mmCIF file of C-alpha atoms in Angstrom:
data_model
loop_
_atom_site.group_PDB
_atom_site.id
_atom_site.type_symbol
_atom_site.label_atom_id
_atom_site.label_comp_id
_atom_site.label_asym_id
_atom_site.label_seq_id
_atom_site.Cartn_x
_atom_site.Cartn_y
_atom_site.Cartn_z
ATOM 1 C CA MET A 1 120.068 63.815 77.958
ATOM 2 C CA LYS A 2 117.583 65.740 80.083
ATOM 3 C CA SER A 3 113.907 65.024 79.517
ATOM 4 C CA LYS A 4 111.413 67.851 79.118
ATOM 5 C CA ASN A 5 108.642 65.662 80.534
ATOM 6 C CA LEU A 6 107.869 65.044 84.173
ATOM 7 C CA SER A 7 107.472 61.557 85.598
ATOM 8 C CA LEU A 8 104.166 60.169 86.807
ATOM 9 C CA GLY A 9 105.468 60.458 90.385
ATOM 10 C CA SER A 10 106.161 64.140 89.832
ATOM 11 C CA SER A 11 102.686 64.576 88.388
ATOM 12 C CA LEU A 12 101.251 63.072 91.589
ATOM 13 C CA LEU A 13 103.319 65.489 93.712
ATOM 14 C CA ILE A 14 101.988 68.405 91.665
ATOM 15 C CA THR A 15 98.433 67.104 92.136
ATOM 16 C CA LEU A 16 99.009 66.888 95.895
ATOM 17 C CA SER A 17 100.285 70.469 95.764
ATOM 18 C CA ALA A 18 96.996 71.545 94.162
ATOM 19 C CA VAL A 19 95.050 69.773 96.908
ATOM 20 C CA LEU A 20 97.058 71.550 99.635
ATOM 21 C CA MET A 21 96.484 74.910 97.937
ATOM 22 C CA GLY A 22 92.768 74.258 97.881
ATOM 23 C CA ILE A 23 92.702 73.181 101.522
ATOM 24 C CA SER A 24 94.619 76.330 102.532
ATOM 25 C CA VAL A 25 91.566 78.555 101.975
ATOM 26 C CA LEU A 26 89.773 76.778 104.820
ATOM 27 C CA PHE A 27 92.348 77.930 107.375
ATOM 28 C CA PRO A 28 93.804 81.269 108.532
ATOM 29 C CA TRP A 29 96.806 82.460 106.553
ATOM 30 C CA TRP A 30 98.097 85.015 109.058
ATOM 31 C CA LYS A 31 97.319 86.445 112.463
ATOM 32 C CA MET A 32 98.326 88.999 115.030
ATOM 33 C CA VAL A 33 97.974 88.388 118.750
ATOM 34 C CA PHE A 34 98.014 91.401 121.104
ATOM 35 C CA TYR A 35 99.015 90.897 124.742
ATOM 36 C CA ALA A 36 98.811 93.479 127.513
ATOM 37 C CA PRO A 37 98.441 93.325 131.315
ATOM 38 C CA GLN A 38 94.678 93.821 130.928
ATOM 39 C CA TYR A 39 94.524 91.164 128.147
ATOM 40 C CA PRO A 40 96.865 88.364 129.291
ATOM 41 C CA GLU A 41 94.950 85.810 127.172
ATOM 42 C CA GLY A 42 95.596 87.954 124.084
ATOM 43 C CA LEU A 43 93.409 89.571 121.452
ATOM 44 C CA ASN A 44 93.490 88.264 117.882
ATOM 45 C CA ILE A 45 93.196 89.481 114.345
ATOM 46 C CA ILE A 46 92.904 86.331 112.255
ATOM 47 C CA VAL A 47 93.205 86.662 108.471
ATOM 48 C CA TYR A 48 91.672 84.107 106.129
ATOM 49 C CA PRO A 49 91.916 84.565 102.354
ATOM 50 C CA ASN A 50 88.283 85.757 102.344
ATOM 51 C CA LYS A 51 87.517 87.151 105.804
ATOM 52 C CA LEU A 52 88.820 88.573 109.073
ATOM 53 C CA GLU A 53 88.052 87.084 112.471
ATOM 54 C CA GLY A 54 89.064 87.734 116.040
ATOM 55 C CA GLN A 55 88.260 90.386 118.611
ATOM 56 C CA LEU A 56 88.152 93.157 116.004
ATOM 57 C CA ASP A 57 85.682 95.325 117.927
ATOM 58 C CA ILE A 58 87.871 95.365 121.038
ATOM 59 C CA ILE A 59 91.059 95.957 119.023
ATOM 60 C CA ASN A 60 89.434 98.768 117.017
ATOM 61 C CA GLY A 61 88.193 100.339 120.251
ATOM 62 C CA LEU A 62 91.706 100.284 121.689
ATOM 63 C CA ASN A 63 93.330 101.463 118.452
ATOM 64 C CA HIS A 64 91.030 104.490 118.472
ATOM 65 C CA TYR A 65 93.044 105.849 121.414
ATOM 66 C CA ILE A 66 96.254 105.953 119.370
ATOM 67 C CA GLY A 67 94.496 107.196 116.225
ATOM 68 C CA MET A 68 94.762 104.028 114.156
ATOM 69 C CA ALA A 69 92.147 103.299 111.504
ATOM 70 C CA ASN A 70 89.691 100.476 112.132
ATOM 71 C CA PHE A 71 90.458 96.963 110.948
ATOM 72 C CA GLY A 72 87.632 95.505 108.920
ATOM 73 C CA GLU A 73 86.930 93.428 105.857
ATOM 74 C CA SER A 74 85.782 96.538 103.985
ATOM 75 C CA ASN A 75 89.332 97.929 104.292
ATOM 76 C CA PHE A 76 90.852 94.939 102.493
ATOM 77 C CA SER A 77 89.502 94.517 98.964
ATOM 78 C CA GLU A 78 91.823 91.511 98.569
ATOM 79 C CA LEU A 79 89.468 89.475 100.744
ATOM 80 C CA SER A 80 86.787 89.723 98.057
ATOM 81 C CA TYR A 81 88.867 88.011 95.362
ATOM 82 C CA LEU A 82 91.850 86.198 96.930
ATOM 83 C CA LYS A 83 89.966 82.914 97.273
ATOM 84 C CA TYR A 84 89.215 82.986 93.540
ATOM 85 C CA ILE A 85 92.895 83.506 92.744
ATOM 86 C CA VAL A 86 93.698 80.411 94.803
ATOM 87 C CA VAL A 87 90.998 78.421 92.955
ATOM 88 C CA GLY A 88 92.564 79.573 89.677
ATOM 89 C CA LEU A 89 96.008 78.482 90.870
ATOM 90 C CA VAL A 90 94.601 75.096 91.890
ATOM 91 C CA PHE A 91 93.177 74.689 88.375
ATOM 92 C CA ILE A 92 96.490 75.744 86.737
ATOM 93 C CA THR A 93 98.395 73.392 89.043
ATOM 94 C CA LEU A 94 96.136 70.478 88.111
ATOM 95 C CA LEU A 95 96.646 71.310 84.416
ATOM 96 C CA THR A 96 100.386 71.307 85.038
ATOM 97 C CA ALA A 97 100.103 67.838 86.600
ATOM 98 C CA ILE A 98 98.195 66.613 83.529
ATOM 99 C CA ILE A 99 100.464 68.255 80.922
ATOM 100 C CA ARG A 100 103.639 67.023 82.712
ATOM 101 C CA LYS A 101 106.027 69.465 81.004
ATOM 102 C CA LYS A 102 108.925 71.009 82.903
ATOM 103 C CA ALA A 103 108.503 74.326 81.109
ATOM 104 C CA VAL A 104 104.895 74.569 82.322
ATOM 105 C CA LEU A 105 106.008 73.715 85.858
ATOM 106 C CA TYR A 106 108.665 76.446 85.717
ATOM 107 C CA GLY A 107 105.977 78.908 84.618
ATOM 108 C CA LEU A 108 103.688 77.828 87.469
ATOM 109 C CA ILE A 109 106.482 78.187 90.026
ATOM 110 C CA GLY A 110 107.265 81.647 88.662
ATOM 111 C CA LEU A 111 103.604 82.645 88.828
ATOM 112 C CA ILE A 112 103.228 81.452 92.426
ATOM 113 C CA THR A 113 106.504 83.115 93.442
ATOM 114 C CA LEU A 114 105.375 86.413 91.935
ATOM 115 C CA GLY A 115 101.966 86.108 93.613
ATOM 116 C CA GLY A 116 103.570 85.333 96.962
ATOM 117 C CA LEU A 117 105.905 88.321 96.716
ATOM 118 C CA LEU A 118 102.994 90.594 95.761
ATOM 119 C CA GLY A 119 101.021 89.258 98.733
ATOM 120 C CA ILE A 120 103.894 89.956 101.128
ATOM 121 C CA TYR A 121 104.306 93.445 99.687
ATOM 122 C CA ASP A 122 100.554 94.097 99.999
ATOM 123 C CA LEU A 123 100.512 92.965 103.645
ATOM 124 C CA HIS A 124 103.570 95.102 104.447
ATOM 125 C CA ARG A 125 101.951 98.109 102.757
ATOM 126 C CA ALA A 126 98.759 97.654 104.792
ATOM 127 C CA LEU A 127 100.698 97.314 108.056
ATOM 128 C CA HIS A 128 102.757 100.377 107.157
ATOM 129 C CA ASP A 129 99.639 102.407 106.421
ATOM 130 C CA TYR A 130 97.919 101.363 109.651
ATOM 131 C CA GLY A 131 100.954 102.115 111.801
ATOM 132 C CA THR A 132 102.107 105.358 110.198
ATOM 133 C CA HIS A 133 98.851 107.121 109.303
ATOM 134 C CA LEU A 134 97.776 107.837 112.855
ATOM 135 C CA ASP A 135 95.211 110.532 113.632
ATOM 136 C CA PRO A 136 97.151 113.505 115.063
ATOM 137 C CA HIS A 137 94.125 114.350 117.247
ATOM 138 C CA ALA A 138 94.087 110.962 118.980
ATOM 139 C CA PRO A 139 93.970 111.021 122.799
ATOM 140 C CA ILE A 140 97.264 109.121 123.118
ATOM 141 C CA LYS A 141 100.251 110.278 121.076
ATOM 142 C CA ILE A 142 102.716 107.629 119.950
ATOM 143 C CA ALA A 143 105.444 107.579 117.339
ATOM 144 C CA PRO A 144 104.453 106.012 114.026
ATOM 145 C CA PHE A 145 105.424 102.351 113.730
ATOM 146 C CA VAL A 146 105.219 99.431 111.311
ATOM 147 C CA PRO A 147 104.117 96.103 112.782
ATOM 148 C CA PRO A 148 106.226 93.230 111.438
ATOM 149 C CA ILE A 149 104.769 90.617 109.106
ATOM 150 C CA LEU A 150 106.420 87.982 111.292
ATOM 151 C CA GLY A 151 107.776 88.524 114.752
ATOM 152 C CA GLN A 152 107.158 90.684 117.751
ATOM 153 C CA ASN A 153 106.484 94.383 118.222
ATOM 154 C CA ARG A 154 105.819 96.558 121.264
ATOM 155 C CA VAL A 155 103.534 99.607 121.232
ATOM 156 C CA ALA A 156 102.669 101.254 124.552
ATOM 157 C CA ASN A 157 101.806 98.411 126.934
ATOM 158 C CA PHE A 158 100.883 95.973 124.129
ATOM 159 C CA THR A 159 103.193 93.305 122.788
ATOM 160 C CA THR A 160 102.108 92.072 119.377
ATOM 161 C CA HIS A 161 103.066 88.750 117.828
ATOM 162 C CA SER A 162 102.606 88.337 114.071
ATOM 163 C CA LEU A 163 102.420 84.701 112.990
ATOM 164 C CA LEU A 164 101.704 82.527 109.981
ATOM 165 C CA GLY A 165 98.412 80.676 110.150
ATOM 166 C CA THR A 166 97.778 77.035 109.283
ATOM 167 C CA GLY A 167 96.719 77.949 105.734
ATOM 168 C CA ALA A 168 100.098 79.573 105.092
ATOM 169 C CA TYR A 169 101.845 76.351 106.088
ATOM 170 C CA PHE A 170 99.661 74.454 103.610
ATOM 171 C CA LEU A 171 100.727 76.957 100.915
ATOM 172 C CA ILE A 172 104.402 76.582 101.819
ATOM 173 C CA ALA A 173 104.104 72.780 101.685
ATOM 174 C CA ALA A 174 102.309 73.066 98.315
ATOM 175 C CA PHE A 175 105.136 75.220 96.955
ATOM 176 C CA ILE A 176 107.801 72.784 98.187
ATOM 177 C CA LEU A 177 105.930 69.942 96.481
ATOM 178 C CA LEU A 178 106.210 71.877 93.208
ATOM 179 C CA LEU A 179 109.985 72.183 93.614
ATOM 180 C CA ILE A 180 110.608 68.489 94.289
ATOM 181 C CA PRO A 181 109.872 67.375 90.683
ATOM 182 C CA LEU A 182 112.553 69.757 89.393
ATOM 183 C CA TRP A 183 115.110 67.907 91.491
ATOM 184 C CA LYS A 184 113.531 64.455 91.119
ATOM 185 C CA ASP A 185 113.318 64.593 87.312
ATOM 186 C CA ARG A 186 116.553 66.480 86.703
ATOM 187 C CA LYS A 187 118.136 63.516 84.881
ATOM 188 C CA LYS A 188 116.613 60.674 82.983
#
C-alpha cells in the first residue's frame, strides 16, 4: 500500500530545496554576452531576480543604431516583485517539508512548474519585443530578429550568447530535489 506521507529524509530534501531557492536570489538567473571585433572581451546584460547589471549603457548606445529600445530595470516590472515570489515559494516549500504530505508536494511541484513556464514565456516575449519592434528610422536597417533564451545568435557583427546564470542552476537543483521524494517514497 502506498503511503500518503513523506519520509523524514524526503522532508529534509524539501527543506534543502527551499534553501537553494532562497540562495538563488543572490546570483544572476540569466545573461547575454555580446561579442564583436571591437568588443572581444564581450559586453554583458546580467539579469538577477531584482536587478539588471552589466555594460547596459554601452549596449543601449549600440542598440540605438539598429533602433532597439533601451534595456533598463524600468522596462521590466518583474524585477520589482520576482524576489518576493521566490520568498513566498521558499515559505510554501518549507511548509511542504513540515506537512510531509505527497498531495501538498504535488501541488508545490505544479505551482513551480507553472511559474517556471510563465517565466520562460515572459522572457521570450521580452526578447521578441526587443528584437522585432525596431525603430524604422534607425541609422542601420536590419531584419527583425528574436534573440534565443539559450544559445547563440548573430546580428550584424555581434555574436550573442544567451546563458543561464548561477541562480538558475540553484533553482534547477531545488526543483530536482523536490522530485526525488516522489521516487524515494513511492512505496512503503
